[in-house]
């Protein structure tokens, strides 16, 4: 039976995926196929290369620590992006400012260098469909998959502009099945808005968040097992990466019987 692991989009919440990987390692389960959108793409690519959850945590956390100071100058603008600044700008972070982060993570490694079959999901802006990438340089595919619309510039992949894979595939379960997975484990997060909107602009984001929830339900319905983390942080609050990882480990340990492979169907 081919086991697939679908890793959800979610920014810094992606550190919780590493707890999922650690759980599988403890049961000596090696997924045959790993798909990822956005933050899930980062974890999928790193685990594909290293095949070890500790190495994934070390690499990802080192990258965050190294580049967090340069990101911080943009996080303040995120709270203002609903105003005139966000309306008038094409993107918040120029590509030359976030490319070094992904180059640090993946360098010149290719999909063919991975220990597992990896599928990275992006959103094709022209075709308006999800694009499943399985070959080429990891840095290009992962960076495109993690390009949050309005925050990062879209990237050219296969002759078309691509943005965040979470637009249509917040949890790429379908893509794991497409690659041949017969049993799919989905690792994801709560996407329900924390606060009720205070104005019309916030209402737009609030409605968009609920659309993500509905899209995700469709994906999760095809998963055989779902690990669902509830993380009370925004996707861009990278300074909280270790708290997110530790809370995910606690969640796993508290519900270990639920995730025991002996009860998988």
mmCIF file of C-alpha atoms in Angstrom:
data_model
loop_
_atom_site.group_PDB
_atom_site.id
_atom_site.type_symbol
_atom_site.label_atom_id
_atom_site.label_comp_id
_atom_site.label_asym_id
_atom_site.label_seq_id
_atom_site.Cartn_x
_atom_site.Cartn_y
_atom_site.Cartn_z
ATOM 1 C CA UNK A 1 0.000 0.000 0.000
ATOM 2 C CA UNK A 2 1.435 3.374 -1.042
ATOM 3 C CA UNK A 3 1.227 5.909 1.763
ATOM 4 C CA UNK A 4 0.807 9.574 0.893
ATOM 5 C CA UNK A 5 1.378 12.550 3.164
ATOM 6 C CA UNK A 6 -0.397 15.820 2.286
ATOM 7 C CA UNK A 7 0.995 18.903 4.050
ATOM 8 C CA UNK A 8 -1.203 21.974 4.282
ATOM 9 C CA UNK A 9 -0.489 25.616 3.570
ATOM 10 C CA UNK A 10 -0.200 27.830 6.636
ATOM 11 C CA UNK A 11 2.958 29.940 6.878
ATOM 12 C CA UNK A 12 4.760 29.523 10.189
ATOM 13 C CA UNK A 13 2.139 26.954 11.182
ATOM 14 C CA UNK A 14 4.077 24.629 8.888
ATOM 15 C CA UNK A 15 6.376 23.902 11.833
ATOM 16 C CA UNK A 16 3.558 21.708 13.153
ATOM 17 C CA UNK A 17 4.081 19.412 10.143
ATOM 18 C CA UNK A 18 7.444 18.480 11.610
ATOM 19 C CA UNK A 19 5.608 16.964 14.590
ATOM 20 C CA UNK A 20 3.633 14.861 12.097
ATOM 21 C CA UNK A 21 6.887 13.676 10.524
ATOM 22 C CA UNK A 22 8.304 12.831 13.948
ATOM 23 C CA UNK A 23 5.203 10.773 14.733
ATOM 24 C CA UNK A 24 5.606 8.750 11.551
ATOM 25 C CA UNK A 25 9.281 8.190 12.287
ATOM 26 C CA UNK A 26 8.472 6.868 15.749
ATOM 27 C CA UNK A 27 6.261 4.230 14.114
ATOM 28 C CA UNK A 28 8.898 3.614 11.431
ATOM 29 C CA UNK A 29 6.496 4.720 8.703
ATOM 30 C CA UNK A 30 8.064 6.150 5.566
ATOM 31 C CA UNK A 31 5.620 7.875 3.215
ATOM 32 C CA UNK A 32 5.989 6.909 -0.424
ATOM 33 C CA UNK A 33 4.601 10.233 -1.623
ATOM 34 C CA UNK A 34 4.678 13.698 -0.019
ATOM 35 C CA UNK A 35 2.721 16.640 -1.402
ATOM 36 C CA UNK A 36 2.773 20.171 -0.076
ATOM 37 C CA UNK A 37 1.250 23.593 -0.614
ATOM 38 C CA UNK A 38 2.981 26.791 0.516
ATOM 39 C CA UNK A 39 4.502 26.090 3.964
ATOM 40 C CA UNK A 40 3.679 22.438 3.376
ATOM 41 C CA UNK A 41 5.809 22.638 0.226
ATOM 42 C CA UNK A 42 8.776 23.841 2.285
ATOM 43 C CA UNK A 43 8.461 20.908 4.687
ATOM 44 C CA UNK A 44 7.849 18.431 1.851
ATOM 45 C CA UNK A 45 10.959 19.601 0.022
ATOM 46 C CA UNK A 46 13.162 19.537 3.124
ATOM 47 C CA UNK A 47 11.949 16.110 4.238
ATOM 48 C CA UNK A 48 12.401 14.831 0.712
ATOM 49 C CA UNK A 49 16.046 15.872 0.870
ATOM 50 C CA UNK A 50 16.922 14.863 4.426
ATOM 51 C CA UNK A 51 14.374 12.204 5.408
ATOM 52 C CA UNK A 52 14.765 13.233 9.047
ATOM 53 C CA UNK A 53 12.390 15.434 11.065
ATOM 54 C CA UNK A 54 15.147 16.845 13.295
ATOM 55 C CA UNK A 55 17.184 17.945 10.294
ATOM 56 C CA UNK A 56 14.068 19.539 8.813
ATOM 57 C CA UNK A 57 13.433 21.469 12.032
ATOM 58 C CA UNK A 58 17.058 22.559 12.292
ATOM 59 C CA UNK A 59 17.238 23.730 8.676
ATOM 60 C CA UNK A 60 13.893 25.546 8.722
ATOM 61 C CA UNK A 61 14.427 27.171 12.126
ATOM 62 C CA UNK A 62 17.966 28.264 11.205
ATOM 63 C CA UNK A 63 16.579 29.881 8.061
ATOM 64 C CA UNK A 64 13.911 31.698 10.052
ATOM 65 C CA UNK A 65 16.445 32.963 12.589
ATOM 66 C CA UNK A 66 18.813 34.046 9.835
ATOM 67 C CA UNK A 67 16.247 35.941 7.778
ATOM 68 C CA UNK A 68 13.667 36.999 10.382
ATOM 69 C CA UNK A 69 15.248 40.434 10.929
ATOM 70 C CA UNK A 70 14.865 41.274 7.243
ATOM 71 C CA UNK A 71 11.264 39.982 7.248
ATOM 72 C CA UNK A 72 10.315 42.029 10.296
ATOM 73 C CA UNK A 73 10.366 45.287 8.369
ATOM 74 C CA UNK A 74 7.489 43.954 6.278
ATOM 75 C CA UNK A 75 5.342 42.383 8.998
ATOM 76 C CA UNK A 76 4.264 45.802 10.274
ATOM 77 C CA UNK A 77 2.918 46.564 6.827
ATOM 78 C CA UNK A 78 0.828 43.382 6.836
ATOM 79 C CA UNK A 79 -1.512 44.937 9.369
ATOM 80 C CA UNK A 80 -1.886 47.962 7.099
ATOM 81 C CA UNK A 81 -2.306 46.010 3.859
ATOM 82 C CA UNK A 82 -6.079 46.388 3.986
ATOM 83 C CA UNK A 83 -5.647 50.150 3.600
ATOM 84 C CA UNK A 84 -4.570 52.243 0.639
ATOM 85 C CA UNK A 85 -0.996 50.916 0.744
ATOM 86 C CA UNK A 86 -2.157 47.343 0.134
ATOM 87 C CA UNK A 87 -4.547 48.402 -2.619
ATOM 88 C CA UNK A 88 -1.919 50.329 -4.571
ATOM 89 C CA UNK A 89 0.953 47.824 -4.340
ATOM 90 C CA UNK A 90 1.426 44.705 -6.494
ATOM 91 C CA UNK A 91 3.185 42.880 -3.664
ATOM 92 C CA UNK A 92 4.515 43.566 -0.194
ATOM 93 C CA UNK A 93 7.890 41.793 -0.405
ATOM 94 C CA UNK A 94 10.099 42.143 -3.526
ATOM 95 C CA UNK A 95 11.368 38.857 -4.948
ATOM 96 C CA UNK A 96 14.995 39.840 -4.368
ATOM 97 C CA UNK A 97 14.254 40.103 -0.635
ATOM 98 C CA UNK A 98 12.752 36.638 -0.167
ATOM 99 C CA UNK A 99 14.671 34.596 -2.723
ATOM 100 C CA UNK A 100 17.743 34.282 -0.402
ATOM 101 C CA UNK A 101 15.554 32.540 2.200
ATOM 102 C CA UNK A 102 14.566 29.799 -0.242
ATOM 103 C CA UNK A 103 18.049 29.581 -1.745
ATOM 104 C CA UNK A 104 19.391 28.985 1.771
ATOM 105 C CA UNK A 105 16.894 26.131 2.237
ATOM 106 C CA UNK A 106 17.280 24.374 -1.104
ATOM 107 C CA UNK A 107 20.287 25.710 -2.975
ATOM 108 C CA UNK A 108 20.534 23.967 -6.352
ATOM 109 C CA UNK A 109 18.890 20.726 -5.239
ATOM 110 C CA UNK A 110 16.439 19.106 -7.636
ATOM 111 C CA UNK A 111 13.422 16.847 -7.170
ATOM 112 C CA UNK A 112 15.645 14.007 -8.372
ATOM 113 C CA UNK A 113 17.854 14.521 -5.275
ATOM 114 C CA UNK A 114 14.953 13.658 -2.928
ATOM 115 C CA UNK A 115 14.666 10.396 -1.014
ATOM 116 C CA UNK A 116 10.886 10.346 -1.527
ATOM 117 C CA UNK A 117 8.526 11.189 -4.365
ATOM 118 C CA UNK A 118 7.660 14.848 -3.880
ATOM 119 C CA UNK A 119 4.838 16.895 -5.386
ATOM 120 C CA UNK A 120 4.799 20.676 -4.963
ATOM 121 C CA UNK A 121 1.519 22.486 -5.656
ATOM 122 C CA UNK A 122 1.211 26.025 -7.015
ATOM 123 C CA UNK A 123 -1.658 28.066 -8.434
ATOM 124 C CA UNK A 124 -1.407 28.736 -12.173
ATOM 125 C CA UNK A 125 -2.648 32.313 -12.558
ATOM 126 C CA UNK A 126 -3.405 31.943 -16.276
ATOM 127 C CA UNK A 127 -5.172 28.574 -16.256
ATOM 128 C CA UNK A 128 -6.710 29.327 -12.828
ATOM 129 C CA UNK A 129 -6.001 25.787 -11.709
ATOM 130 C CA UNK A 130 -3.584 24.089 -9.352
ATOM 131 C CA UNK A 131 -0.298 22.993 -10.899
ATOM 132 C CA UNK A 132 1.467 19.891 -9.587
ATOM 133 C CA UNK A 133 5.252 20.118 -9.999
ATOM 134 C CA UNK A 134 7.386 16.987 -9.694
ATOM 135 C CA UNK A 135 10.639 17.846 -11.454
ATOM 136 C CA UNK A 136 13.179 20.630 -11.818
ATOM 137 C CA UNK A 137 14.813 22.755 -9.131
ATOM 138 C CA UNK A 138 13.145 22.617 -5.729
ATOM 139 C CA UNK A 139 13.850 26.275 -4.984
ATOM 140 C CA UNK A 140 11.747 27.456 -7.927
ATOM 141 C CA UNK A 141 8.760 25.219 -7.226
ATOM 142 C CA UNK A 142 8.707 25.749 -3.459
ATOM 143 C CA UNK A 143 9.173 29.510 -3.694
ATOM 144 C CA UNK A 144 6.300 29.750 -6.169
ATOM 145 C CA UNK A 145 4.098 27.553 -3.971
ATOM 146 C CA UNK A 146 4.793 29.796 -0.967
ATOM 147 C CA UNK A 147 4.170 33.096 -2.779
ATOM 148 C CA UNK A 148 1.177 34.386 -0.844
ATOM 149 C CA UNK A 149 -0.871 36.610 -3.197
ATOM 150 C CA UNK A 150 -0.424 40.292 -2.457
ATOM 151 C CA UNK A 151 2.501 39.603 -0.120
ATOM 152 C CA UNK A 152 5.013 37.996 -2.502
ATOM 153 C CA UNK A 153 5.359 38.501 -6.228
ATOM 154 C CA UNK A 154 4.130 35.661 -8.471
ATOM 155 C CA UNK A 155 6.833 33.571 -10.149
ATOM 156 C CA UNK A 156 7.223 32.177 -13.636
ATOM 157 C CA UNK A 157 6.961 28.381 -13.741
ATOM 158 C CA UNK A 158 6.467 26.422 -16.978
ATOM 159 C CA UNK A 159 5.864 29.626 -18.925
ATOM 160 C CA UNK A 160 3.115 30.986 -16.672
ATOM 161 C CA UNK A 161 2.891 33.064 -13.506
ATOM 162 C CA UNK A 162 2.287 31.026 -10.341
ATOM 163 C CA UNK A 163 1.316 31.914 -6.789
ATOM 164 C CA UNK A 164 0.518 30.171 -3.508
ATOM 165 C CA UNK A 165 -0.567 26.549 -3.881
ATOM 166 C CA UNK A 166 -3.024 27.063 -1.035
ATOM 167 C CA UNK A 167 -5.290 29.152 -3.272
ATOM 168 C CA UNK A 168 -7.092 26.048 -4.577
ATOM 169 C CA UNK A 169 -5.267 23.232 -2.767
ATOM 170 C CA UNK A 170 -4.844 24.225 0.893
ATOM 171 C CA UNK A 171 -4.303 20.528 1.706
ATOM 172 C CA UNK A 172 -3.061 18.693 -1.425
ATOM 173 C CA UNK A 173 -4.781 15.361 -0.821
ATOM 174 C CA UNK A 174 -5.986 15.081 -4.426
ATOM 175 C CA UNK A 175 -2.448 15.594 -5.669
ATOM 176 C CA UNK A 176 -1.145 12.797 -3.421
ATOM 177 C CA UNK A 177 -3.799 10.476 -4.866
ATOM 178 C CA UNK A 178 -2.905 11.650 -8.364
ATOM 179 C CA UNK A 179 0.691 10.566 -7.756
ATOM 180 C CA UNK A 180 -0.474 7.102 -6.726
ATOM 181 C CA UNK A 181 -1.098 7.263 -2.966
ATOM 182 C CA UNK A 182 -3.572 4.647 -1.729
ATOM 183 C CA UNK A 183 -3.693 5.815 1.901
ATOM 184 C CA UNK A 184 -3.380 9.554 2.531
ATOM 185 C CA UNK A 185 -2.479 11.223 5.819
ATOM 186 C CA UNK A 186 -3.376 14.919 5.882
ATOM 187 C CA UNK A 187 -1.566 17.302 8.217
ATOM 188 C CA UNK A 188 -3.423 20.597 8.529
ATOM 189 C CA UNK A 189 -4.543 23.484 10.770
ATOM 190 C CA UNK A 190 -7.614 25.362 11.866
ATOM 191 C CA UNK A 191 -8.444 28.052 9.298
ATOM 192 C CA UNK A 192 -11.453 29.566 11.028
ATOM 193 C CA UNK A 193 -11.046 33.343 11.560
ATOM 194 C CA UNK A 194 -10.227 34.239 15.154
ATOM 195 C CA UNK A 195 -12.101 37.542 15.248
ATOM 196 C CA UNK A 196 -15.302 38.886 13.743
ATOM 197 C CA UNK A 197 -14.614 41.674 11.195
ATOM 198 C CA UNK A 198 -14.692 45.256 12.426
ATOM 199 C CA UNK A 199 -15.138 46.942 9.037
ATOM 200 C CA UNK A 200 -15.958 46.176 5.406
ATOM 201 C CA UNK A 201 -12.358 45.508 4.385
ATOM 202 C CA UNK A 202 -11.887 43.039 7.237
ATOM 203 C CA UNK A 203 -15.176 41.463 6.183
ATOM 204 C CA UNK A 204 -13.674 40.704 2.763
ATOM 205 C CA UNK A 205 -10.759 38.835 4.382
ATOM 206 C CA UNK A 206 -13.162 37.142 6.792
ATOM 207 C CA UNK A 207 -15.280 35.792 3.932
ATOM 208 C CA UNK A 208 -12.169 34.710 2.047
ATOM 209 C CA UNK A 209 -11.011 32.752 5.102
ATOM 210 C CA UNK A 210 -14.311 30.876 5.249
ATOM 211 C CA UNK A 211 -13.978 30.069 1.548
ATOM 212 C CA UNK A 212 -10.636 28.437 2.392
ATOM 213 C CA UNK A 213 -12.356 26.371 5.073
ATOM 214 C CA UNK A 214 -14.956 25.099 2.613
ATOM 215 C CA UNK A 215 -12.327 24.240 -0.016
ATOM 216 C CA UNK A 216 -10.300 22.389 2.588
ATOM 217 C CA UNK A 217 -13.291 20.281 3.653
ATOM 218 C CA UNK A 218 -13.524 18.953 0.095
ATOM 219 C CA UNK A 219 -9.865 17.926 0.158
ATOM 220 C CA UNK A 220 -9.963 16.409 3.626
ATOM 221 C CA UNK A 221 -12.988 14.297 2.742
ATOM 222 C CA UNK A 222 -10.674 12.173 0.578
ATOM 223 C CA UNK A 223 -8.006 11.714 3.248
ATOM 224 C CA UNK A 224 -7.819 8.464 5.222
ATOM 225 C CA UNK A 225 -6.467 10.117 8.345
ATOM 226 C CA UNK A 226 -6.361 13.789 9.360
ATOM 227 C CA UNK A 227 -4.043 15.367 11.929
ATOM 228 C CA UNK A 228 -5.678 18.706 12.709
ATOM 229 C CA UNK A 229 -3.687 21.274 14.675
ATOM 230 C CA UNK A 230 -5.287 24.291 16.328
ATOM 231 C CA UNK A 231 -2.704 27.057 16.339
ATOM 232 C CA UNK A 232 -3.604 30.553 17.633
ATOM 233 C CA UNK A 233 -1.089 32.474 15.525
ATOM 234 C CA UNK A 234 -1.217 34.278 12.201
ATOM 235 C CA UNK A 235 0.684 32.697 9.317
ATOM 236 C CA UNK A 236 3.340 35.445 9.301
ATOM 237 C CA UNK A 237 4.237 35.373 13.022
ATOM 238 C CA UNK A 238 7.480 33.479 12.451
ATOM 239 C CA UNK A 239 8.943 34.526 15.803
ATOM 240 C CA UNK A 240 6.598 31.924 17.354
ATOM 241 C CA UNK A 241 7.899 28.973 15.349
ATOM 242 C CA UNK A 242 9.221 27.013 18.330
ATOM 243 C CA UNK A 243 6.036 27.488 20.373
ATOM 244 C CA UNK A 244 4.058 26.166 17.420
ATOM 245 C CA UNK A 245 6.306 23.128 17.072
ATOM 246 C CA UNK A 246 6.217 22.343 20.796
ATOM 247 C CA UNK A 247 2.422 22.707 20.979
ATOM 248 C CA UNK A 248 2.100 20.374 17.980
ATOM 249 C CA UNK A 249 4.264 17.777 19.737
ATOM 250 C CA UNK A 250 2.066 18.060 22.829
ATOM 251 C CA UNK A 251 -1.065 17.643 20.722
ATOM 252 C CA UNK A 252 0.375 14.489 19.141
ATOM 253 C CA UNK A 253 1.408 13.006 22.473
ATOM 254 C CA UNK A 254 -1.978 13.682 24.070
ATOM 255 C CA UNK A 255 -3.780 11.882 21.232
ATOM 256 C CA UNK A 256 -1.250 9.219 20.374
ATOM 257 C CA UNK A 257 -3.792 6.392 20.407
ATOM 258 C CA UNK A 258 -5.836 8.172 17.712
ATOM 259 C CA UNK A 259 -2.842 8.106 15.382
ATOM 260 C CA UNK A 260 -1.633 4.574 16.108
ATOM 261 C CA UNK A 261 -1.115 2.788 12.738
ATOM 262 C CA UNK A 262 -2.706 -0.369 14.162
ATOM 263 C CA UNK A 263 -6.067 1.349 13.864
ATOM 264 C CA UNK A 264 -5.598 2.717 10.341
ATOM 265 C CA UNK A 265 -8.118 1.664 7.740
#
